[in-house]
mmCIF file of C-alpha atoms in Angstrom:
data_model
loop_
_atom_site.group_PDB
_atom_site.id
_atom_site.type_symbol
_atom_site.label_atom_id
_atom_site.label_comp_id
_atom_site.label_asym_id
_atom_site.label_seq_id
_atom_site.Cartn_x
_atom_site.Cartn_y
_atom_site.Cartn_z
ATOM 1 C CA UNK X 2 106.618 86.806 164.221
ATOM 2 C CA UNK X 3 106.792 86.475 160.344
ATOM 3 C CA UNK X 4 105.427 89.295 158.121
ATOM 4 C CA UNK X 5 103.251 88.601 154.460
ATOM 5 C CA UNK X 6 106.267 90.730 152.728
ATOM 6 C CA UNK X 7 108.466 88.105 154.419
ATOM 7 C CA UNK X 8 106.100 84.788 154.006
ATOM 8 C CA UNK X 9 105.492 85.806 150.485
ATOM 9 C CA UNK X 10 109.244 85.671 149.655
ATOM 10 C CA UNK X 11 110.102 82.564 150.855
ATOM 11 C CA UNK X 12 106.722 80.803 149.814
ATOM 12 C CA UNK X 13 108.190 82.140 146.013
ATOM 13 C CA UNK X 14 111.324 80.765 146.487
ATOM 14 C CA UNK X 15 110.196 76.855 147.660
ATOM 15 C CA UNK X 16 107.820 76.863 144.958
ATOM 16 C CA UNK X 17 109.612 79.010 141.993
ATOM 17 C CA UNK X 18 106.153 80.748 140.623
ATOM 18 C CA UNK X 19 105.366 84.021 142.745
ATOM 19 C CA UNK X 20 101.846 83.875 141.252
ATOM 20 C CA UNK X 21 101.474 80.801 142.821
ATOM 21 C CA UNK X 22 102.939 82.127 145.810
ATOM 22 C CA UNK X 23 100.633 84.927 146.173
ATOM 23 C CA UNK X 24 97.811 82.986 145.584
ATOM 24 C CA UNK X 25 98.713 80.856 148.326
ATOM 25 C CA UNK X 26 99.255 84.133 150.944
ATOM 26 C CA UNK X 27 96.386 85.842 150.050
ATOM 27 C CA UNK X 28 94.423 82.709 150.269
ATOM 28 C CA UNK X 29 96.392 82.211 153.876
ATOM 29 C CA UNK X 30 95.546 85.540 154.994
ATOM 30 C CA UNK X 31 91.796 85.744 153.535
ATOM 31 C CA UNK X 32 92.789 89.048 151.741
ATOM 32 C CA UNK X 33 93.082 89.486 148.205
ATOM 33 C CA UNK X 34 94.636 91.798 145.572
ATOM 34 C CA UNK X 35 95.361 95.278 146.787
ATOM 35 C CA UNK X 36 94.329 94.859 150.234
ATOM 36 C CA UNK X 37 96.624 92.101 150.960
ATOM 37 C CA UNK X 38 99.032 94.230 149.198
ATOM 38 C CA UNK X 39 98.423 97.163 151.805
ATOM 39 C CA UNK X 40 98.683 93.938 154.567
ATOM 40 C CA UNK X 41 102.352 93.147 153.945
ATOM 41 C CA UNK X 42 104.098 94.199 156.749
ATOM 42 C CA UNK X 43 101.175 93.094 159.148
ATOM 43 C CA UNK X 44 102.314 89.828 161.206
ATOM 44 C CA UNK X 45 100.652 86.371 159.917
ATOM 45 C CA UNK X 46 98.855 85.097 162.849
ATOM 46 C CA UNK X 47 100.093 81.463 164.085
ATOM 47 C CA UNK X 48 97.061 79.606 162.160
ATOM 48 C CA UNK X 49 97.886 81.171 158.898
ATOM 49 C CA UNK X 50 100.970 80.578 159.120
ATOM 50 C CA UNK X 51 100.405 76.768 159.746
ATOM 51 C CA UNK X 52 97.429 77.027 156.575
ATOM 52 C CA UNK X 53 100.039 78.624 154.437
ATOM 53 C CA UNK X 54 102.499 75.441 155.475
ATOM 54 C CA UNK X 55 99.675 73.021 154.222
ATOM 55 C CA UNK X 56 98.928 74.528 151.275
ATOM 56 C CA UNK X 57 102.504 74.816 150.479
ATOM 57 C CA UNK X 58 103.029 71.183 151.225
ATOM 58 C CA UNK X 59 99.947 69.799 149.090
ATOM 59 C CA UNK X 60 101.141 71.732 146.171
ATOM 60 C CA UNK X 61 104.736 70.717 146.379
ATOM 61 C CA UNK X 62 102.999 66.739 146.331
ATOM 62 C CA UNK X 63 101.975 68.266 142.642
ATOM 63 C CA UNK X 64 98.693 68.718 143.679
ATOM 64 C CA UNK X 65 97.110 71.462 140.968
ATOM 65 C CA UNK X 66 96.724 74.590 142.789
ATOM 66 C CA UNK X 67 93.245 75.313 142.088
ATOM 67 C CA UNK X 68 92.445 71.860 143.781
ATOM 68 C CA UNK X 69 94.769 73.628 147.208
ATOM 69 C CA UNK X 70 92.867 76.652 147.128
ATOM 70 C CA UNK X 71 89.381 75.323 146.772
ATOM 71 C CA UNK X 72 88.156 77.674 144.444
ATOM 72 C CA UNK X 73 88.984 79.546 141.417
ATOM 73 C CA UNK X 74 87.716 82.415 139.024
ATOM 74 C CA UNK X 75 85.790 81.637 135.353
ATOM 75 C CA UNK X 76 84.327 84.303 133.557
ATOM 76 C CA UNK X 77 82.875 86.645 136.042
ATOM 77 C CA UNK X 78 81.866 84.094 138.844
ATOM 78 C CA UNK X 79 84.115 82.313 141.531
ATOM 79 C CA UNK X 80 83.955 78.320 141.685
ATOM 80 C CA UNK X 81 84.226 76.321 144.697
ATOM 81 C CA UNK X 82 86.090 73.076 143.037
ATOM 82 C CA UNK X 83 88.059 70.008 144.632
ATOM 83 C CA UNK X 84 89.034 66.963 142.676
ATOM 84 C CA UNK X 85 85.534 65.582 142.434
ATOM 85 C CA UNK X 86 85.195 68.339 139.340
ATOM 86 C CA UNK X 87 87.607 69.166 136.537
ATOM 87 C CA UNK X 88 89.340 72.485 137.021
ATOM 88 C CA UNK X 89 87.969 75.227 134.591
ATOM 89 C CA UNK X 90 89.681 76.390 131.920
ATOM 90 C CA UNK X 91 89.915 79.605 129.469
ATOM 91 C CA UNK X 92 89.320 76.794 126.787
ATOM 92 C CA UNK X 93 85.708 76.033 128.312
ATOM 93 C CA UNK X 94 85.471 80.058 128.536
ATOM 94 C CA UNK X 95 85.546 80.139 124.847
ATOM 95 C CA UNK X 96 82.741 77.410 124.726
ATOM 96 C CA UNK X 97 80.745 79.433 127.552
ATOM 97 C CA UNK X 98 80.684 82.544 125.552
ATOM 98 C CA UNK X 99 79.481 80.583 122.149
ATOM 99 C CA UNK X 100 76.445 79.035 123.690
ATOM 100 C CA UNK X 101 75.821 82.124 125.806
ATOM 101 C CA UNK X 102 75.614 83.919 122.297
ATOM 102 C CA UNK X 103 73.277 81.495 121.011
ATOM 103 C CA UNK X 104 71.438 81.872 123.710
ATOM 104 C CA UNK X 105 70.748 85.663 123.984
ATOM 105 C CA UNK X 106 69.877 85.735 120.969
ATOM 106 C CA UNK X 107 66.902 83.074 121.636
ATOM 107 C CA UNK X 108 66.410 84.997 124.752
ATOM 108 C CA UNK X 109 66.272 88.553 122.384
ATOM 109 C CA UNK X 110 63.797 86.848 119.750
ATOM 110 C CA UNK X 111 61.228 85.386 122.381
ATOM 111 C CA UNK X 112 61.242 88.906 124.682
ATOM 112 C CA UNK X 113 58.540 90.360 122.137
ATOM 113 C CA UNK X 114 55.899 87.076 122.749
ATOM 114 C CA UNK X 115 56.600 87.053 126.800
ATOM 115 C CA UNK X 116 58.518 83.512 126.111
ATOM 116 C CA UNK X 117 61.007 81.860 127.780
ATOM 117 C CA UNK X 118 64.377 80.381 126.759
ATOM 118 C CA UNK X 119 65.872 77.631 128.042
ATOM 119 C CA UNK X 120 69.151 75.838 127.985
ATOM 120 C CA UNK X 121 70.539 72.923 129.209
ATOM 121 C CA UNK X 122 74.606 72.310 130.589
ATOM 122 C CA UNK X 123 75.105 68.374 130.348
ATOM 123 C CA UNK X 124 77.577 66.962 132.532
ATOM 124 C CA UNK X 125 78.082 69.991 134.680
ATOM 125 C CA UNK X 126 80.821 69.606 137.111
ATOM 126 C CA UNK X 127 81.276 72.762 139.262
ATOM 127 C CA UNK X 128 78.822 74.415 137.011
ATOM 128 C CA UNK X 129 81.026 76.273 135.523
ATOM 129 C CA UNK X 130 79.263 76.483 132.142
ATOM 130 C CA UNK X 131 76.017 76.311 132.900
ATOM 131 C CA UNK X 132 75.863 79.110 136.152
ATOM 132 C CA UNK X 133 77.878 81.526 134.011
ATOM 133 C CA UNK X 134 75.080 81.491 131.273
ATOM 134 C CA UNK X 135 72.438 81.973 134.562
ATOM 135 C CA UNK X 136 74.372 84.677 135.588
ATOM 136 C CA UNK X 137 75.219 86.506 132.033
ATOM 137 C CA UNK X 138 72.100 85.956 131.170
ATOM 138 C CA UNK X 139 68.732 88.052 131.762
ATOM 139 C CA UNK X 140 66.758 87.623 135.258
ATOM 140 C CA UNK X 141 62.880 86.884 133.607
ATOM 141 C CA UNK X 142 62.337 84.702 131.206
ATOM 142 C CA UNK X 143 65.069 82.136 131.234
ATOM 143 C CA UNK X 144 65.473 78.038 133.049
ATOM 144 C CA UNK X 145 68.761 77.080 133.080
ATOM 145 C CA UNK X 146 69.496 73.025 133.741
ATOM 146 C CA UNK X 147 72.486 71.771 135.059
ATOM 147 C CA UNK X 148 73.143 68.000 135.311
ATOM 148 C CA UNK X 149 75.663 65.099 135.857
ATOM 149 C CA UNK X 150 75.915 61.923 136.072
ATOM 150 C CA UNK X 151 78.244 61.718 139.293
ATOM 151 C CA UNK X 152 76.584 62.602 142.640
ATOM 152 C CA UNK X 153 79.362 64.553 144.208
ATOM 153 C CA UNK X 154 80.114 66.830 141.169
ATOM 154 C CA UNK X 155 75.966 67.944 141.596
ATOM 155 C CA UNK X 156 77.079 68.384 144.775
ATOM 156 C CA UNK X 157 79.972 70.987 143.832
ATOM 157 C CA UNK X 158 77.430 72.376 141.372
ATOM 158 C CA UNK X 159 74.804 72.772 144.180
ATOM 159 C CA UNK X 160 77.356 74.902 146.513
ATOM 160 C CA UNK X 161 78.075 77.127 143.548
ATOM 161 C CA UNK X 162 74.869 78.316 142.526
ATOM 162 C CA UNK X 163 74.277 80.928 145.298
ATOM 163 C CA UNK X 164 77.132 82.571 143.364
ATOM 164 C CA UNK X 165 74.767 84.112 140.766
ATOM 165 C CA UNK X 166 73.093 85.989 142.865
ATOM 166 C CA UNK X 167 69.914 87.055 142.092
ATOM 167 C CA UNK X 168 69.677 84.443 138.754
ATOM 168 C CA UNK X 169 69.933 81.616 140.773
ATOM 169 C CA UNK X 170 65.877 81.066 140.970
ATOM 170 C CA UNK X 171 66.794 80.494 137.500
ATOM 171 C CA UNK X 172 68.757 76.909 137.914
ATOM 172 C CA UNK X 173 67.517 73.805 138.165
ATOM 173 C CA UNK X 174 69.887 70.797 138.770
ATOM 174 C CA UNK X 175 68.899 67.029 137.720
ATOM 175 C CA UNK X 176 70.788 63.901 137.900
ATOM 176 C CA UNK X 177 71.282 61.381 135.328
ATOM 177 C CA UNK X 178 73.779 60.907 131.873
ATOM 178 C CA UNK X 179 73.352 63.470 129.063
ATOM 179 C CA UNK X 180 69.734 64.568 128.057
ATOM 180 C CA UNK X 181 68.541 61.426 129.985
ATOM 181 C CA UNK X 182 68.566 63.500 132.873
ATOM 182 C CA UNK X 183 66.066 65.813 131.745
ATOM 183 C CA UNK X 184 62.429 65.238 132.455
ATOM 184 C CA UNK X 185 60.624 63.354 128.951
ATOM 185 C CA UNK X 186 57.972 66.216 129.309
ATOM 186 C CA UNK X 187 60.818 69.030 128.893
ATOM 187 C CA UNK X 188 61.557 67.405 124.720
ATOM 188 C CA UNK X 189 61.678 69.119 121.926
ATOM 189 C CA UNK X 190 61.886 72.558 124.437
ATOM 190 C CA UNK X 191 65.069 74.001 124.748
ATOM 191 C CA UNK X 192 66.839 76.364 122.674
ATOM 192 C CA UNK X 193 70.218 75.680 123.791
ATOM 193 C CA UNK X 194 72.161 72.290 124.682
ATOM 194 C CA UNK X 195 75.977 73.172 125.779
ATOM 195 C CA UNK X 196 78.226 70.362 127.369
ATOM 196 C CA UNK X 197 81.875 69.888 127.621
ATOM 197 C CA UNK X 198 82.083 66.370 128.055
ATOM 198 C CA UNK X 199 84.882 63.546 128.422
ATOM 199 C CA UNK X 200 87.073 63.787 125.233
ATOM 200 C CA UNK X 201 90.552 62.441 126.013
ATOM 201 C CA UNK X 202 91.488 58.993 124.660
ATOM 202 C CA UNK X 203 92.278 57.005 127.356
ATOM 203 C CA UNK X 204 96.021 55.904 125.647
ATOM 204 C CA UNK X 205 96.547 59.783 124.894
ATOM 205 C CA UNK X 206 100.424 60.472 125.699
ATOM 206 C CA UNK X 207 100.153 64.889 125.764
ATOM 207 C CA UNK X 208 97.698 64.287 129.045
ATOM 208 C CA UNK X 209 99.958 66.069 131.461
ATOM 209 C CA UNK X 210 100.941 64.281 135.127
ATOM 210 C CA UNK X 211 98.957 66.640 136.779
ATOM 211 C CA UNK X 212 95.509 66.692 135.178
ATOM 212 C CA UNK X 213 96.141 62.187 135.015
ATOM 213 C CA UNK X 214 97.169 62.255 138.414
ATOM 214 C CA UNK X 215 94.509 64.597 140.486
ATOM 215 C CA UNK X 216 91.283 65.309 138.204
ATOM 216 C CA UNK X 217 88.829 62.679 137.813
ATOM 217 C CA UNK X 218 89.409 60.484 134.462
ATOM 218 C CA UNK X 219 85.733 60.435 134.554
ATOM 219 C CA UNK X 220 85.145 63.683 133.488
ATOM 220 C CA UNK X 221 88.578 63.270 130.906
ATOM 221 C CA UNK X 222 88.597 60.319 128.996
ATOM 222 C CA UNK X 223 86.145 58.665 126.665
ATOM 223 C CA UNK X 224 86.207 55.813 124.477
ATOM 224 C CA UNK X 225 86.100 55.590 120.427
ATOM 225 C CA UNK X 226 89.718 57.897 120.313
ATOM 226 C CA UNK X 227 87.649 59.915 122.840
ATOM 227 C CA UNK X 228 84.613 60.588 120.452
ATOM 228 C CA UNK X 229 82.267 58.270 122.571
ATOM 229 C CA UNK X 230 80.287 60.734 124.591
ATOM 230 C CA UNK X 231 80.379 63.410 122.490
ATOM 231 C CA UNK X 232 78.254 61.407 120.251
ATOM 232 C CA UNK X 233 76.087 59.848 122.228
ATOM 233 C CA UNK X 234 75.800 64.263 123.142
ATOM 234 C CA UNK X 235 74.423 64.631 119.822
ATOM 235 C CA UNK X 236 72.260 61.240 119.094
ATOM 236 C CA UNK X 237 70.366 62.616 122.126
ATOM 237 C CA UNK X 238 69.783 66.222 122.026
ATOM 238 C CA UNK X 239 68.059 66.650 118.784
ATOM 239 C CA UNK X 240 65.009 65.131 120.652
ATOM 240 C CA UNK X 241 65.120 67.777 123.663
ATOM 241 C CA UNK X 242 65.805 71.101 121.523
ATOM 242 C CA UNK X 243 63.266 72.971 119.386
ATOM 243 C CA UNK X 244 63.410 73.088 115.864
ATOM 244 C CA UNK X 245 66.837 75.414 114.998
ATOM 245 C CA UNK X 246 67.696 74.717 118.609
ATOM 246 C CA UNK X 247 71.851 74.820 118.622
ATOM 247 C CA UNK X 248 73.890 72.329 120.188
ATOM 248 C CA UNK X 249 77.494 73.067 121.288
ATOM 249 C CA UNK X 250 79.925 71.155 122.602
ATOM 250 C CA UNK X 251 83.665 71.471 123.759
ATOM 251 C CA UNK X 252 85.783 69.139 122.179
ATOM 252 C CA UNK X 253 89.825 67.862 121.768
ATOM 253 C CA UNK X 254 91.998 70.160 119.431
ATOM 254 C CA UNK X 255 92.273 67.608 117.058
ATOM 255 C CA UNK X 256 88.711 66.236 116.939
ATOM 256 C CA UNK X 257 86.968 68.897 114.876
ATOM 257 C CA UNK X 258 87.099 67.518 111.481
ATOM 258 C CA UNK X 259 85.852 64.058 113.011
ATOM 259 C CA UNK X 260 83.364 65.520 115.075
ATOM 260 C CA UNK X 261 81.722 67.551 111.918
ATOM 261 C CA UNK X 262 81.574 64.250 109.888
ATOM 262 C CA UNK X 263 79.494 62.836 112.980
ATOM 263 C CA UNK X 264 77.370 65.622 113.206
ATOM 264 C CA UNK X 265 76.444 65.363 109.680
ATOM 265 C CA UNK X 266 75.859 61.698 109.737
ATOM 266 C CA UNK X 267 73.365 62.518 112.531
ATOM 267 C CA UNK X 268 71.626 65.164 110.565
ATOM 268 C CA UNK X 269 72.309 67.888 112.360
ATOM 269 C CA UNK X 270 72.678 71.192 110.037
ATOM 270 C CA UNK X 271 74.768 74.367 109.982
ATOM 271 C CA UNK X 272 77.457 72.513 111.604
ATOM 272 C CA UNK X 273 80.661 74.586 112.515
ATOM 273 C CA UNK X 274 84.179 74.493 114.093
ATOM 274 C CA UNK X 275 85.296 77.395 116.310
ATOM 275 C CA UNK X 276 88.462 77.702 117.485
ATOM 276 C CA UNK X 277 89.907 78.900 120.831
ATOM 277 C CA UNK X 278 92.171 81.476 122.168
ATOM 278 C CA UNK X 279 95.189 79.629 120.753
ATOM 279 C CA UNK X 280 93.618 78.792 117.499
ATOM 280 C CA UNK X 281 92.697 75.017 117.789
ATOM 281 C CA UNK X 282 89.455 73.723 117.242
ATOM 282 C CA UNK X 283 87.772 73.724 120.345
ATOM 283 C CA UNK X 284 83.693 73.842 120.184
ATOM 284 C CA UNK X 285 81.652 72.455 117.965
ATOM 285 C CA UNK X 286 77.927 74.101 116.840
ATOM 286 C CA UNK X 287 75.088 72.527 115.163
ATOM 287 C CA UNK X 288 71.383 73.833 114.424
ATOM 288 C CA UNK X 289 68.931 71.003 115.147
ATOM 289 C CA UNK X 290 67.017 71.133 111.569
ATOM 290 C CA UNK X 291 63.892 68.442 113.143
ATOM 291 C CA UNK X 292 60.624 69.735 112.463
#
């Protein structure tokens, strides 16, 4: 029989990434961190050792290894994902925290009157944007909608809300494209519209193999140099947020000068470019100015 110490090894030396490699053990073994550390030199059971081999082989096919795992970390909650949802990123961390910001500080200036706050995450996916809000956010007073357009990302979505814990009573999940799946009675009500929507022009030549290859070019690519969702994003929400509601959206590193002038034609106000961790624009903000 084969030990972890000794799987672990030679899983790092067919893929060349002991990250990687770990990730697969520990995923193999259904410990993680220091207690599959402290497991080592226990034996790997026959059916680990065969899950370990599959895993192993799917990510040798250059399958992502988020996708072989089935679930990965963002912010402080764990996703379920598979390649009906992009993977999350650090970049859509950035985005997260921005329109969680925004939308504390709704939360903080609506605590005194015993009103609610309530925010919207268009085009969903796993959730990931929208259930970390839920979950950062406070347990009374807040309605969090999640939505999407394809049936089998809700479904992702769905699996991951029971990990919030105790916010999810707080999530509600709707189908349909942008702000047109929100009920008509909900306009002109929330304080907060986030989405990270298709952005990728479809001829783009820095789209890596892997992300072409495995995640759905539903959620990646847009037409109009990949400006084509983001604003029909923005034509829409000004009708479903208060007034000096904020709108923010993830968008390409080299869209944020384009997006602005869009924003501006659509007469949205206070309109700003943030950058992420690496210093390229990455989310765009806007204050809905409608009275």
């Amino acid at each position: 029989m084969t030990t972890w110490r000794e799987l672990l090894e030679e899983t790092t030396d067919i893929l060349g990434d002991r990250n990687e490699a770990r990730w697969l053990c520990e995923e193999a073994c259904g410990l993680q961190g220091a207690e599959f550390l402290a497991q080592l030199d226990d034996h790997a059971t026959q059916r680990m050792g065969l899950e370990l081999q599959q895993m192993v082989g799917r990510r040798l096919s250059g399958e992502p290894v988020q996708y072989v795992i089935g679930h990965w970390p963002f912010r402080h909650i764990d996703l379920l994902i598979d390649r009906r949802v992009l993977i999350p990123r650090p970049e859509t961390e950035v985005v997260t925290g921005v329109a969680l910001d925004f939308a504390l500080a709704a939360h903080a200036a609506r605590q005194s009157r015993n009103e609610s706050v309530r925010i919207a995450d268009l085009g969903t996916g796993s959730g990931a944007i929208g259930l970390s809000i839920a979950a950062e956010m406070p347990n009374v007073g807040v309605e969090v909608w999640i939505t999407d357009l394809s049936h089998d990302a809700l479904d992702v979505a769905r699996a991951n809300v029971a990990s919030i814990g105790r916010n999810a009573p707080n999530v509600r999940v709707a189908h349909g494209s942008w702000c047109t799946a929100l009920p008509a009675e909900l306009r002109g009500s929330f304080h907060v519209i986030v989405a990270n929507p298709p952005y990728i022009a479809h001829d783009d030549p820095d789209v890596d193999d892997a992300v072409r290859n495995h995640e759905p070019h539903s959620a990646l690519f847009a037409s109009d140099n990949g400006l084509a969702h983001i604003v029909a994003i923005a034509t829409e929400a000004r009708d479903f947020l208060v007034p000096g509601g904020r709108l923010v959206i993830e968008i390409g590193h080299r869209q944020g000068a384009a997006v602005a002038d869009e924003l501006g034609r659509l007469g949205w106000t206070d309109i700003a470019i943030t950058p992420d961790l690496a210093g390229r624009d990455r989310v765009a903000t806007a204050r809905n100015s409608a009275d």
